[in-house]
């Protein structure tokens, strides 16, 4: 009995909620405040003696700071305090450090050099906003301008300037091994060789500003008991509190954050910059301080959705079956990492889109450039690659002269399909969506396409194919000119056995010790001895042509040993008893003696 | 800095303030008179969130000098409801789901009130024209236009 059922027992005589709301109009619970103007946004909290804080910002993409002279600004009328990096107790952070992801790479206030146009180098706190602006213009910063890089692929070249010394290769370091996030599933190169058509295209999405009507801002003020209250419009209240505590080196119990009302956010109010800045101002002056971006800052300094470049290569059979898809992605993180490396991991989990493709390979780079740092926006990490995938689907339909909706229905995920990141597809509905969309748009589709269903499973799609691996793109190699191509390697150096739901059905010699660790970590137990059938035997699919497994098998004729799934040749001597029930999803975590079921193997390492 | 005394009528109440030379009206309304309903989105006359009525005509309070409203009548969303009774526009915005984050709403309502006061029976194009200076980033404009038309119909006693 699950805990939810238990709760229902306990509260069995509670009110009987009628939760059938779909199709009925509902009044927003906060709309009365909106139409009467009483909704309290952060700036609607009035403080006596409020001071205004403004930032002095870099006019250069990339420059060394030789010196900062604040003396003229300090003597301007109304100025209470001029602050620089020296006033920030712990001036280095990365947003996801609170969950132990990535290295601290971003100062709240630049001190040694600036890395993008608009980066803060000093702050002025004055009685009025106008006085603060006037004084900001009097701060003299002596810059030594450095060469900059604004293009993601240029940033990867050996001669590109190092933007952020914490990541000297201009890329995020994935899993302490590679300069990109890898995805390997099956053997794309063998499939491309077999395909009737190979379709390649490049897609570029520009940065997009979230542009909320209310710009980012916060008001901080000293509170009783040596605490500081902060009214903010952040979308990440406790994240901002933790970040502020770290940057300003104060106990989080001394911070009282009040938020929850944002005048539009769309992902652009998660970067925790205005809150630590305002609290710093309140600490330095002992007065209430407002730090808010104006519209120019919101557009120039406020982190946009990062630009992304994607190259897709599809191998397609004449009947429209996509047998291979290869991605090369470049994510423009700007000068600092913030949330971008995480977005790439999320985006890679999404590949190859909502389609069942038996051979997938992907390299995605989190590139550092001298652009404004990127952050979240709706569909974070997914939107650009989805745009690329769906444009690509239309190109594929064109190449095989097929109705684009029928092509999507033909390739769509169905329940039980194995996705490229080795989890089963569940609750799939693309086929049904396509059918409804076609009907509403009066777009004719065949009777056969109308008859398809996500619930009709295709057993041959439920296997993990034998997977080719490679070690290209180790951290630093590209910088030394030793790795030229950015696309997934055409020359694999290792392979992982085929399996079903995470369990290898045959042993294979392990050629890549890193893959051993990874596979082991996610519960993909592998034969430890090479004495078994050397390459994975592909489970015999239903005789429906064309299906993924024969492709992998055909690429390695020597290994063809088709066996039905039910009689998968698990060697009786195999020591690798599955550490978990293979029919359960991996998300349950790897069960090890003494480990908490709530702690994944990765976190514990 | 020199301060100048001004007086005006804000939502039927007499207001007297000392304002700085060159201070924008929105600052004096919000921090001087304490009416927080006009919102500042851009401070450059682009977004319309600060729209108020000056003698019945929609104005951008971020670009209006406070000293220029001497003796004039200013209406904001704070005075839209008559006591506990919501204005027809407010009611229509609630029923029509015409707000999401709510930051543009006060400006939208003032632009709409300016329209309905001058033209109680606008067509759709006239409504779109009237709110063309007000940006909304959340709901899209259709529910807002629908709500304004519904309010006009209700005031006119017509079925929506």
XYZ file of C-alpha atoms in Angstrom:
765
model
C 0.000 0.000 0.000
C 1.467 3.280 -1.018
C 1.727 6.212 1.297
C -0.901 8.109 -0.679
C -3.494 5.412 -0.114
C -2.587 5.396 3.556
C -3.216 9.112 3.716
C -6.614 8.585 2.143
C -7.460 6.035 4.829
C -6.448 8.418 7.526
C -8.481 11.292 6.157
C -11.292 9.225 4.737
C -13.982 11.479 6.169
C -12.461 14.643 4.763
C -14.392 16.662 2.212
C -14.927 15.010 -1.123
C -13.038 17.228 -3.490
C -14.508 17.518 -6.911
C -11.416 17.943 -9.013
C -13.151 17.819 -12.390
C -12.196 21.285 -13.572
C -11.306 20.823 -17.225
C -13.688 22.663 -19.516
C -15.058 24.918 -16.763
C -14.099 28.555 -16.444
C -12.144 29.281 -13.278
C -11.442 32.601 -11.602
C -7.758 33.161 -10.894
C -7.199 33.390 -7.174
C -4.923 36.452 -7.478
C -6.840 38.407 -10.091
C -8.798 40.622 -7.692
C -5.500 42.103 -6.547
C -4.420 42.625 -10.138
C -7.535 44.521 -11.270
C -7.633 46.695 -8.157
C -3.902 47.425 -8.294
C -3.382 46.014 -4.806
C -1.151 43.078 -5.717
C 2.059 43.795 -3.780
C 5.004 43.656 -6.159
C 8.409 44.072 -4.581
C 8.528 47.800 -5.360
C 5.177 48.381 -3.653
C 6.805 48.119 -0.237
C 7.580 51.639 0.962
C 10.522 52.352 3.224
C 11.438 55.651 4.820
C 14.902 56.797 3.844
C 15.142 54.432 0.893
C 18.482 54.663 -0.920
C 18.977 53.819 -4.571
C 21.763 51.632 -5.873
C 23.023 51.595 -9.449
C 25.812 49.654 -11.110
C 28.752 50.927 -13.123
C 28.913 48.617 -16.114
C 31.531 47.457 -18.552
C 31.412 48.981 -22.031
C 33.714 46.229 -23.363
C 33.166 42.603 -24.336
C 36.448 41.562 -22.762
C 38.958 43.720 -20.918
C 41.371 43.663 -18.025
C 40.573 46.101 -15.251
C 43.747 48.069 -14.546
C 42.273 50.322 -11.900
C 39.023 51.769 -10.620
C 38.926 55.364 -9.331
C 35.813 56.078 -7.288
C 36.950 59.313 -5.607
C 35.073 61.669 -7.938
C 31.882 59.633 -7.564
C 32.157 59.616 -3.773
C 32.093 63.417 -3.764
C 28.971 63.703 -5.895
C 25.825 65.091 -4.205
C 23.662 62.553 -2.411
C 26.167 59.704 -2.652
C 26.251 57.544 0.490
C 28.611 54.808 -0.572
C 30.528 53.554 -3.581
C 31.190 49.813 -3.515
C 33.440 47.570 -5.555
C 34.408 43.909 -5.611
C 36.471 44.452 -2.447
C 33.216 44.958 -0.529
C 31.820 41.541 -1.463
C 32.946 39.051 1.192
C 32.880 35.948 -1.012
C 32.930 37.279 -4.540
C 32.772 34.008 -6.482
C 29.845 31.717 -7.102
C 28.059 29.554 -9.594
C 24.304 29.337 -9.347
C 24.098 25.564 -9.129
C 26.805 25.289 -6.486
C 23.948 25.016 -4.016
C 23.284 21.557 -5.439
C 26.950 20.760 -5.980
C 27.017 21.213 -9.746
C 29.858 22.987 -11.531
C 32.703 25.140 -10.292
C 32.404 28.656 -8.903
C 33.104 30.860 -11.903
C 31.205 34.141 -11.560
C 31.872 37.154 -9.330
C 29.004 39.368 -8.224
C 31.214 42.309 -9.157
C 34.069 42.031 -11.657
C 37.504 42.701 -10.192
C 40.298 41.408 -12.426
C 38.570 41.592 -15.780
C 35.196 42.033 -17.434
C 33.850 39.304 -19.675
C 30.731 40.773 -21.270
C 29.239 44.174 -22.070
C 27.286 45.336 -19.051
C 29.095 43.358 -16.360
C 29.051 45.256 -13.052
C 32.417 46.674 -11.943
C 31.236 48.983 -9.141
C 28.072 50.247 -7.449
C 26.921 53.649 -6.269
C 24.376 54.067 -3.467
C 22.762 57.499 -3.319
C 19.695 59.286 -1.987
C 17.909 59.379 -5.326
C 18.116 57.290 -8.425
C 19.179 60.303 -10.442
C 22.044 61.067 -8.077
C 23.151 57.443 -8.280
C 23.133 57.595 -12.081
C 25.083 60.838 -12.140
C 27.676 59.454 -9.743
C 28.020 56.219 -11.735
C 29.115 58.333 -14.685
C 31.938 59.714 -12.537
C 33.487 56.341 -11.677
C 36.673 56.055 -13.725
C 37.655 52.553 -14.776
C 40.898 52.015 -16.638
C 40.488 49.075 -19.013
C 43.017 47.120 -21.005
C 40.874 45.816 -23.870
C 41.403 42.135 -24.732
C 40.431 40.229 -27.879
C 36.949 38.772 -27.534
C 35.044 35.838 -28.983
C 31.313 35.989 -29.711
C 30.758 32.832 -31.779
C 30.322 29.418 -30.179
C 32.403 27.486 -32.669
C 35.137 30.098 -32.746
C 35.328 29.784 -28.967
C 36.293 26.110 -29.384
C 39.246 26.765 -31.667
C 42.766 26.509 -30.203
C 43.496 30.199 -30.803
C 40.342 31.609 -29.226
C 40.902 33.873 -26.208
C 40.256 32.279 -22.832
C 37.081 33.972 -21.609
C 36.766 32.486 -18.140
C 39.892 31.123 -16.502
C 37.853 28.713 -14.396
C 37.020 26.876 -17.636
C 40.164 27.460 -19.727
C 38.863 25.452 -22.693
C 35.835 27.701 -23.186
C 33.566 24.718 -22.548
C 31.966 23.157 -19.505
C 33.721 19.984 -18.336
C 31.206 17.172 -18.440
C 31.543 14.324 -15.957
C 35.171 15.364 -15.401
C 36.013 13.718 -18.727
C 34.711 15.366 -21.864
C 34.368 18.881 -23.197
C 30.850 18.035 -24.316
C 27.836 16.023 -23.198
C 27.835 12.737 -25.083
C 24.916 10.538 -26.041
C 25.555 7.250 -27.784
C 22.829 4.742 -28.638
C 23.340 2.073 -31.284
C 25.650 2.647 -34.228
C 24.800 5.700 -36.297
C 27.622 5.252 -38.778
C 26.599 1.732 -39.753
C 23.035 2.981 -40.118
C 24.039 5.954 -42.269
C 25.850 3.524 -44.558
C 22.637 1.526 -44.979
C 20.229 4.417 -45.255
C 18.483 5.286 -48.518
C 18.808 9.006 -47.776
C 21.089 10.986 -45.499
C 19.769 14.463 -44.712
C 21.967 17.078 -43.067
C 21.026 20.592 -42.022
C 22.061 23.314 -39.592
C 19.709 25.331 -37.395
C 20.533 28.494 -35.478
C 18.403 30.083 -32.787
C 19.203 33.603 -31.589
C 19.284 34.615 -27.938
C 15.824 35.656 -26.736
C 15.170 38.132 -23.929
C 12.388 37.152 -21.539
C 11.364 40.834 -21.362
C 9.040 40.872 -18.373
C 7.213 44.190 -18.009
C 8.552 44.471 -14.458
C 12.351 44.482 -14.565
C 14.457 42.509 -12.072
C 14.810 44.296 -8.765
C 14.960 43.981 -5.002
C 14.655 46.153 -1.906
C 16.712 45.155 1.133
C 16.549 46.735 4.574
C 18.023 46.119 8.013
C 15.565 44.326 10.250
C 15.487 43.741 13.973
C 17.927 41.284 15.524
C 20.634 42.027 13.000
C 18.715 40.511 10.143
C 18.055 41.826 6.661
C 14.700 41.701 4.934
C 14.701 41.485 1.153
C 11.642 42.078 -0.984
C 12.338 40.633 -4.398
C 10.593 39.562 -7.574
C 12.806 36.520 -8.034
C 11.366 33.315 -9.390
C 13.723 31.377 -7.123
C 13.260 32.776 -3.627
C 15.183 30.285 -1.516
C 17.790 29.817 -4.202
C 18.372 33.560 -4.039
C 18.536 33.417 -0.265
C 21.164 30.684 -0.358
C 23.156 32.477 -3.039
C 23.042 35.715 -1.052
C 24.185 33.940 2.102
C 27.131 32.450 0.219
C 28.218 35.596 -1.647
C 27.922 37.846 1.403
C 29.201 35.216 3.802
C 26.290 35.536 6.237
C 24.196 32.873 7.897
C 21.027 32.273 5.960
C 19.147 32.700 9.237
C 20.083 36.381 9.078
C 18.251 36.786 5.779
C 14.499 37.230 5.547
C 13.402 36.943 1.934
C 9.901 37.905 0.857
C 8.791 37.232 -2.686
C 6.351 35.246 -4.681
C 4.923 38.092 -6.726
C 6.656 38.727 -10.017
C 5.526 41.048 -12.779
C 6.355 38.431 -15.350
C 9.391 36.203 -15.173
C 9.497 33.594 -17.925
C 12.780 32.251 -16.566
C 14.627 35.565 -16.534
C 14.343 36.125 -12.793
C 16.267 33.147 -11.471
C 19.817 34.434 -11.581
C 20.069 35.803 -8.016
C 21.969 38.987 -8.839
C 19.744 41.820 -7.647
C 19.106 40.227 -4.233
C 22.709 39.863 -3.024
C 23.468 43.298 -4.466
C 20.601 44.976 -2.616
C 21.397 43.161 0.639
C 25.047 44.200 0.263
C 23.888 47.795 -0.143
C 21.785 47.541 3.017
C 24.731 46.047 4.915
C 27.120 48.756 3.772
C 24.795 51.672 4.528
C 22.546 50.356 7.301
C 19.633 51.798 5.325
C 16.927 50.379 3.057
C 18.368 50.050 -0.428
C 16.648 49.424 -3.730
C 18.602 47.848 -6.564
C 16.603 47.508 -9.753
C 17.510 47.193 -13.388
C 16.176 49.735 -15.819
C 14.885 48.622 -19.173
C 18.278 48.954 -20.847
C 19.874 46.744 -18.207
C 17.048 44.242 -18.435
C 17.750 43.892 -22.157
C 21.561 44.132 -22.099
C 22.552 42.656 -18.737
C 19.551 40.475 -17.955
C 20.376 36.943 -19.021
C 18.469 35.859 -22.132
C 17.704 32.399 -23.411
C 21.083 31.501 -24.884
C 21.619 31.209 -28.610
C 21.994 27.642 -29.869
C 23.355 26.108 -33.037
C 22.369 22.582 -33.977
C 23.504 20.361 -36.828
C 21.345 17.331 -37.502
C 22.108 14.368 -39.718
C 19.381 11.819 -40.367
C 19.593 8.422 -42.036
C 16.213 7.544 -43.547
C 14.817 4.527 -45.381
C 12.560 4.946 -48.419
C 9.427 4.191 -46.397
C 10.139 7.075 -44.042
C 11.642 5.082 -41.178
C 14.381 7.129 -39.563
C 17.123 4.662 -38.667
C 19.775 7.080 -37.425
C 19.999 10.619 -36.140
C 23.158 12.473 -35.187
C 23.287 15.797 -33.348
C 26.057 18.332 -32.943
C 24.919 21.139 -30.666
C 26.532 24.376 -29.491
C 24.905 26.135 -26.568
C 25.999 29.744 -26.064
C 26.349 30.039 -22.319
C 27.837 33.535 -22.488
C 30.640 34.517 -20.141
C 29.521 32.413 -17.162
C 27.916 29.000 -16.736
C 24.897 29.695 -14.528
C 22.278 27.100 -15.557
C 23.420 26.310 -19.100
C 25.353 23.058 -18.441
C 22.309 21.677 -16.690
C 20.081 22.700 -19.615
C 22.296 20.684 -21.945
C 21.991 17.562 -19.820
C 18.233 18.059 -19.807
C 18.198 18.673 -23.566
C 20.303 15.575 -24.213
C 17.805 13.500 -22.263
C 15.217 14.786 -24.703
C 17.031 13.561 -27.815
C 16.208 12.432 -30.437
C 12.848 14.114 -29.921
C 9.577 12.197 -29.529
C 10.597 9.628 -32.134
C 11.752 6.071 -31.894
C 15.139 5.997 -33.585
C 17.376 2.963 -32.982
C 20.715 4.707 -33.573
C 21.387 8.088 -32.011
C 24.592 9.969 -31.342
C 24.997 13.450 -29.974
C 27.746 15.841 -28.926
C 26.562 19.020 -27.221
C 28.958 21.772 -26.186
C 28.341 24.328 -23.471
C 30.426 27.145 -24.957
C 31.735 30.172 -23.096
C 31.791 33.359 -25.146
C 31.976 37.072 -24.385
C 28.203 37.382 -24.651
C 25.731 38.123 -21.872
C 25.400 34.987 -19.723
C 22.400 32.892 -20.662
C 19.758 31.568 -18.337
C 16.395 29.866 -18.208
C 13.433 30.583 -20.397
C 10.288 28.591 -21.110
C 11.160 25.071 -22.256
C 14.713 25.592 -21.027
C 17.170 23.400 -22.907
C 14.533 21.953 -25.196
C 13.094 24.724 -27.338
C 15.931 25.225 -29.817
C 16.620 21.559 -30.424
C 12.903 20.889 -30.795
C 12.755 23.630 -33.396
C 15.650 21.953 -35.180
C 14.113 18.475 -34.895
C 10.731 19.499 -36.267
C 12.265 21.469 -39.159
C 14.376 18.401 -39.835
C 11.277 16.179 -39.823
C 9.784 18.346 -42.579
C 13.012 18.067 -44.562
C 12.947 14.292 -44.129
C 9.320 14.158 -45.289
C 10.331 16.152 -48.336
C 13.251 13.828 -49.100
C 11.111 10.690 -49.032
C 8.068 12.448 -50.574
C 5.901 11.649 -47.600
C 3.071 13.455 -45.854
C 4.891 15.154 -42.928
C 2.161 14.231 -40.443
C 2.236 10.597 -41.534
C 6.027 10.635 -41.243
C 5.709 11.767 -37.627
C 3.064 9.155 -36.845
C 5.243 6.494 -38.468
C 8.264 7.334 -36.310
C 6.538 8.501 -33.108
C 7.304 6.990 -29.727
C 4.852 4.385 -28.516
C 4.444 3.139 -24.978
C 7.279 0.799 -24.079
C 9.747 2.075 -26.693
C 13.317 2.351 -25.448
C 14.515 5.925 -25.583
C 18.070 6.846 -26.468
C 18.892 7.565 -22.843
C 17.726 4.081 -21.928
C 14.430 4.692 -20.291
C 11.131 3.342 -21.450
C 8.716 5.750 -23.085
C 5.551 6.053 -21.042
C 2.221 7.811 -21.525
C 3.110 8.658 -25.096
C 0.561 10.531 -27.159
C 2.282 12.019 -30.200
C 0.375 9.749 -32.580
C -2.934 10.857 -31.116
C -1.841 14.521 -31.131
C -0.927 14.260 -34.804
C -4.271 12.654 -35.599
C -6.240 15.363 -33.789
C -4.109 18.164 -35.253
C -4.529 16.771 -38.765
C -8.291 16.553 -38.293
C -8.565 20.093 -36.931
C -6.377 21.488 -39.708
C -8.244 19.542 -42.385
C -4.965 17.910 -43.313
C -5.633 14.610 -45.051
C -3.820 11.568 -43.636
C -4.102 7.957 -44.727
C -6.453 5.437 -43.153
C -3.405 3.553 -41.967
C -2.076 6.625 -40.133
C -5.499 7.225 -38.603
C -5.541 3.648 -37.308
C -2.230 3.900 -35.438
C -2.135 4.119 -31.659
C 0.515 4.873 -29.057
C -0.779 1.901 -27.101
C 0.080 -0.610 -29.828
C 3.543 -1.632 -28.838
C 6.320 -2.642 -31.193
C 8.573 -5.148 -29.441
C 11.544 -4.486 -31.708
C 11.634 -0.911 -30.445
C 11.954 -1.971 -26.828
C 15.567 -3.112 -26.908
C 18.798 -1.319 -26.210
C 20.937 -1.848 -29.308
C 24.599 -2.654 -29.189
C 26.158 0.756 -28.765
C 29.352 2.128 -30.263
C 31.326 4.409 -27.980
C 34.310 6.664 -28.352
C 36.561 8.771 -26.189
C 36.955 11.761 -28.467
C 36.765 15.210 -27.015
C 38.525 14.719 -23.716
C 38.874 17.909 -21.724
C 41.638 20.077 -23.131
C 42.338 18.040 -26.275
C 40.517 20.452 -28.547
C 42.470 23.369 -27.192
C 45.695 21.554 -28.033
C 44.468 20.929 -31.574
C 44.259 17.179 -31.020
C 40.509 16.909 -31.620
C 39.439 18.548 -34.832
C 35.854 17.543 -35.446
C 32.996 18.500 -33.180
C 30.560 15.865 -34.453
C 30.297 12.411 -32.884
C 33.280 10.341 -33.935
C 32.973 8.225 -37.083
C 35.535 5.830 -35.600
C 34.187 4.227 -32.460
C 36.705 2.751 -30.099
C 34.472 0.766 -27.832
C 31.071 -0.788 -27.525
C 28.451 -1.578 -24.947
C 26.434 -4.747 -25.228
C 22.852 -4.743 -26.314
C 20.342 -5.279 -23.583
C 16.834 -4.847 -22.481
C 15.688 -2.275 -19.975
C 19.162 -1.732 -18.668
C 20.213 -5.352 -18.346
C 22.815 -6.641 -20.732
C 21.649 -9.786 -22.426
C 25.125 -10.842 -23.406
C 28.586 -10.094 -22.228
C 30.863 -7.988 -24.360
C 34.496 -7.135 -23.879
C 34.809 -3.801 -22.203
C 37.141 -1.572 -24.133
C 36.484 1.735 -22.476
C 37.021 1.818 -18.744
C 35.062 5.059 -18.472
C 32.042 3.502 -20.058
C 32.304 0.638 -17.613
C 31.981 3.052 -14.756
C 29.109 4.912 -16.309
C 27.257 1.814 -17.342
C 27.774 0.316 -13.928
C 26.617 3.465 -12.292
C 23.277 3.453 -14.079
C 22.775 -0.222 -13.415
C 23.709 -1.427 -16.875
C 25.545 -4.515 -15.687
C 28.033 -5.834 -18.148
C 29.707 -9.179 -18.540
C 33.084 -9.058 -16.913
C 34.706 -11.723 -19.052
C 35.159 -11.611 -22.799
C 34.438 -15.342 -22.974
C 30.844 -14.809 -23.992
C 29.603 -14.061 -27.450
C 31.887 -11.203 -28.380
C 29.283 -8.842 -29.741
C 25.768 -8.555 -28.578
C 23.271 -10.741 -30.163
C 20.318 -8.811 -31.289
C 16.977 -10.017 -30.088
C 14.897 -11.060 -33.030
C 12.343 -8.444 -33.723
C 8.959 -9.105 -35.116
C 9.321 -9.617 -38.847
C 8.254 -6.044 -39.491
C 10.775 -4.386 -41.762
C 12.774 -2.252 -41.192
C 13.595 -2.466 -37.559
C 16.533 -1.325 -35.477
C 18.159 -4.537 -34.422
C 18.871 -6.044 -37.834
C 20.680 -2.832 -38.671
C 23.083 -3.152 -35.838
C 23.495 -6.805 -36.588
C 24.045 -6.230 -40.263
C 26.796 -3.804 -39.481
C 28.665 -6.628 -37.843
C 27.791 -9.745 -39.782
C 30.084 -11.875 -37.686
C 27.983 -11.303 -34.642
C 24.608 -12.200 -36.083
C 23.081 -14.587 -33.666
C 19.452 -13.605 -33.493
C 17.664 -15.010 -30.520
C 14.186 -14.325 -29.282
C 14.030 -12.025 -26.308
C 12.394 -14.626 -24.175
C 15.366 -16.902 -24.673
C 17.991 -14.243 -24.356
C 21.338 -15.941 -23.888
C 22.054 -14.895 -20.361
C 25.041 -17.021 -19.553
C 24.323 -19.167 -16.564
C 27.728 -18.365 -15.172
C 27.274 -14.641 -15.360
C 28.135 -13.045 -12.032
C 26.251 -9.906 -12.937
C 22.940 -10.552 -11.322
C 20.948 -7.408 -11.969
C 21.249 -5.025 -9.070
C 17.703 -3.945 -9.625
C 14.615 -5.294 -11.250
C 15.254 -4.622 -14.929
C 11.635 -3.816 -15.586
C 11.756 -0.924 -13.154
C 12.936 2.446 -14.389
C 16.422 3.549 -13.447
C 15.094 6.534 -11.567
C 14.651 4.377 -8.542
C 18.403 4.478 -8.146
C 20.900 1.729 -7.849
C 20.381 -0.275 -4.722
C 23.574 -0.966 -2.899
C 24.018 -2.417 0.531
C 23.566 0.257 3.112
C 22.598 2.970 0.661
C 19.563 5.090 1.105
C 16.965 4.394 -1.577
C 16.697 8.153 -2.023
C 20.354 8.654 -2.876
C 21.466 7.910 -6.382
C 24.839 6.357 -7.014
C 26.029 9.528 -8.681
C 25.413 11.773 -5.736
C 27.082 9.350 -3.394
C 30.245 9.209 -5.454
C 17.360 70.652 -5.100
C 14.558 73.049 -5.523
C 11.139 71.764 -4.606
C 7.909 73.146 -5.880
C 4.457 72.908 -4.263
C 1.742 71.447 -6.469
C -1.825 70.409 -5.857
C -4.089 68.215 -7.922
C -7.072 65.912 -7.566
C -6.224 62.240 -7.319
C -9.209 59.906 -7.551
C -11.603 62.539 -6.080
C -9.208 63.493 -3.262
C -7.249 66.719 -2.994
C -3.511 66.116 -2.936
C -0.774 68.621 -2.163
C 2.894 67.737 -2.618
C 6.311 69.297 -2.787
C 7.952 67.912 -5.898
C 11.455 68.141 -7.256
C 12.082 69.908 -10.522
C 11.910 67.364 -13.300
C 10.506 64.555 -11.162
C 8.298 62.200 -13.175
C 4.655 62.032 -12.141
C 4.810 58.285 -11.450
C 7.387 58.745 -8.685
C 5.294 61.433 -7.005
C 2.109 59.368 -7.290
C 3.761 56.252 -5.878
C 6.146 57.524 -3.229
C 4.664 61.010 -2.713
C 0.914 60.417 -2.764
C 1.189 56.718 -1.891
C -0.899 55.476 -4.803
C 1.006 52.354 -5.825
C -1.297 51.311 -8.656
C 0.659 52.842 -11.573
C 3.565 50.476 -12.321
C 6.931 51.346 -13.770
C 8.015 48.935 -16.480
C 10.372 50.851 -18.723
C 10.555 54.515 -17.625
C 10.812 55.458 -21.278
C 7.240 55.537 -22.506
C 7.232 52.141 -24.178
C 5.287 49.695 -22.041
C 2.249 51.661 -20.842
C 2.157 50.061 -17.374
C 2.218 53.553 -15.820
C -0.819 54.847 -17.756
C -3.047 57.230 -15.784
C -5.852 59.543 -16.860
C -5.092 63.258 -16.714
C -8.350 65.150 -17.125
C -9.796 61.974 -18.615
C -7.099 61.440 -21.222
C -4.615 58.522 -20.937
C -1.073 59.707 -20.244
C 2.175 57.933 -19.489
C 3.012 59.019 -15.960
C 6.688 58.059 -16.371
C 7.120 60.715 -19.060
C 4.865 63.344 -17.491
C 6.518 65.935 -15.294
C 4.869 66.056 -11.898
C 4.861 69.862 -11.904
C 2.762 69.864 -15.089
C -0.344 68.407 -13.416
C -0.965 71.440 -11.184
C -4.705 71.810 -10.688
C -5.569 68.847 -12.905
C -7.608 65.754 -12.222
C -5.760 62.424 -12.174
C -7.440 59.035 -12.187
C -5.649 55.781 -11.463
C -6.717 52.178 -11.053
C -6.712 52.824 -7.311
C -9.904 54.862 -7.791
C -11.566 52.674 -10.377
C -13.728 50.681 -8.005
C -16.534 52.627 -6.312
C -16.033 51.437 -2.758
C -16.679 47.708 -2.635
C -18.251 47.672 -6.099
C -15.899 46.826 -8.912
C -15.979 48.831 -12.101
C -17.428 47.013 -15.115
C -13.939 46.820 -16.603
C -12.505 45.187 -13.491
C -15.327 42.684 -13.436
C -14.869 41.882 -17.108
C -11.097 41.393 -16.634
C -11.809 38.941 -13.804
C -14.423 36.986 -15.722
C -12.393 36.978 -18.927
C -9.074 35.861 -17.385
C -7.527 39.012 -18.816
C -4.519 39.125 -16.488
C -1.745 36.757 -15.605
C 1.153 38.401 -13.779
C -0.976 41.534 -13.422
C 1.815 44.044 -13.919
C 0.338 45.612 -17.069
C -3.243 45.376 -15.810
C -3.485 48.730 -14.061
C -2.240 50.513 -17.180
C -4.528 48.470 -19.415
C -7.529 49.372 -17.273
C -6.712 53.091 -17.457
C -6.234 52.989 -21.227
C -9.544 51.130 -21.510
C -11.345 53.549 -19.191
C -10.073 56.459 -21.237
C -11.513 54.820 -24.316
C -14.903 53.914 -22.832
C -15.354 57.355 -21.286
C -14.799 58.964 -24.691
C -16.447 56.259 -26.792
C -18.872 54.050 -24.837
C -19.533 51.798 -27.798
C -16.190 50.999 -29.422
C -15.643 48.354 -32.050
C -12.833 45.825 -31.844
C -10.420 47.882 -33.917
C -10.941 50.909 -31.714
C -10.215 48.825 -28.601
C -7.029 47.474 -30.148
C -6.002 51.005 -31.076
C -6.720 52.244 -27.554
C -4.454 49.671 -25.862
C -1.809 49.719 -28.579
C 0.504 51.641 -26.234
C 0.245 49.005 -23.513
C 2.459 45.946 -23.629
C 1.472 42.608 -22.097
C 3.988 39.768 -22.038
C 1.799 37.039 -20.462
C -1.794 36.589 -21.538
C -1.655 37.878 -25.025
C -4.013 40.593 -25.990
C -7.122 38.696 -27.080
C -8.620 38.148 -23.595
C -7.921 41.792 -22.761
C -9.668 43.055 -25.897
C -12.555 40.670 -25.255
C -12.853 41.896 -21.669
C -12.953 45.547 -22.705
C -15.641 44.831 -25.295
C -17.614 42.835 -22.708
C -17.394 45.724 -20.231
C -18.587 48.187 -22.862
C -21.508 45.923 -23.686
C -22.436 45.576 -20.038
C -22.368 49.314 -19.438
C -24.554 49.732 -22.499
C -26.937 47.107 -21.150
C -26.358 44.794 -24.074
C -25.857 41.073 -23.857
C -22.236 40.124 -24.440
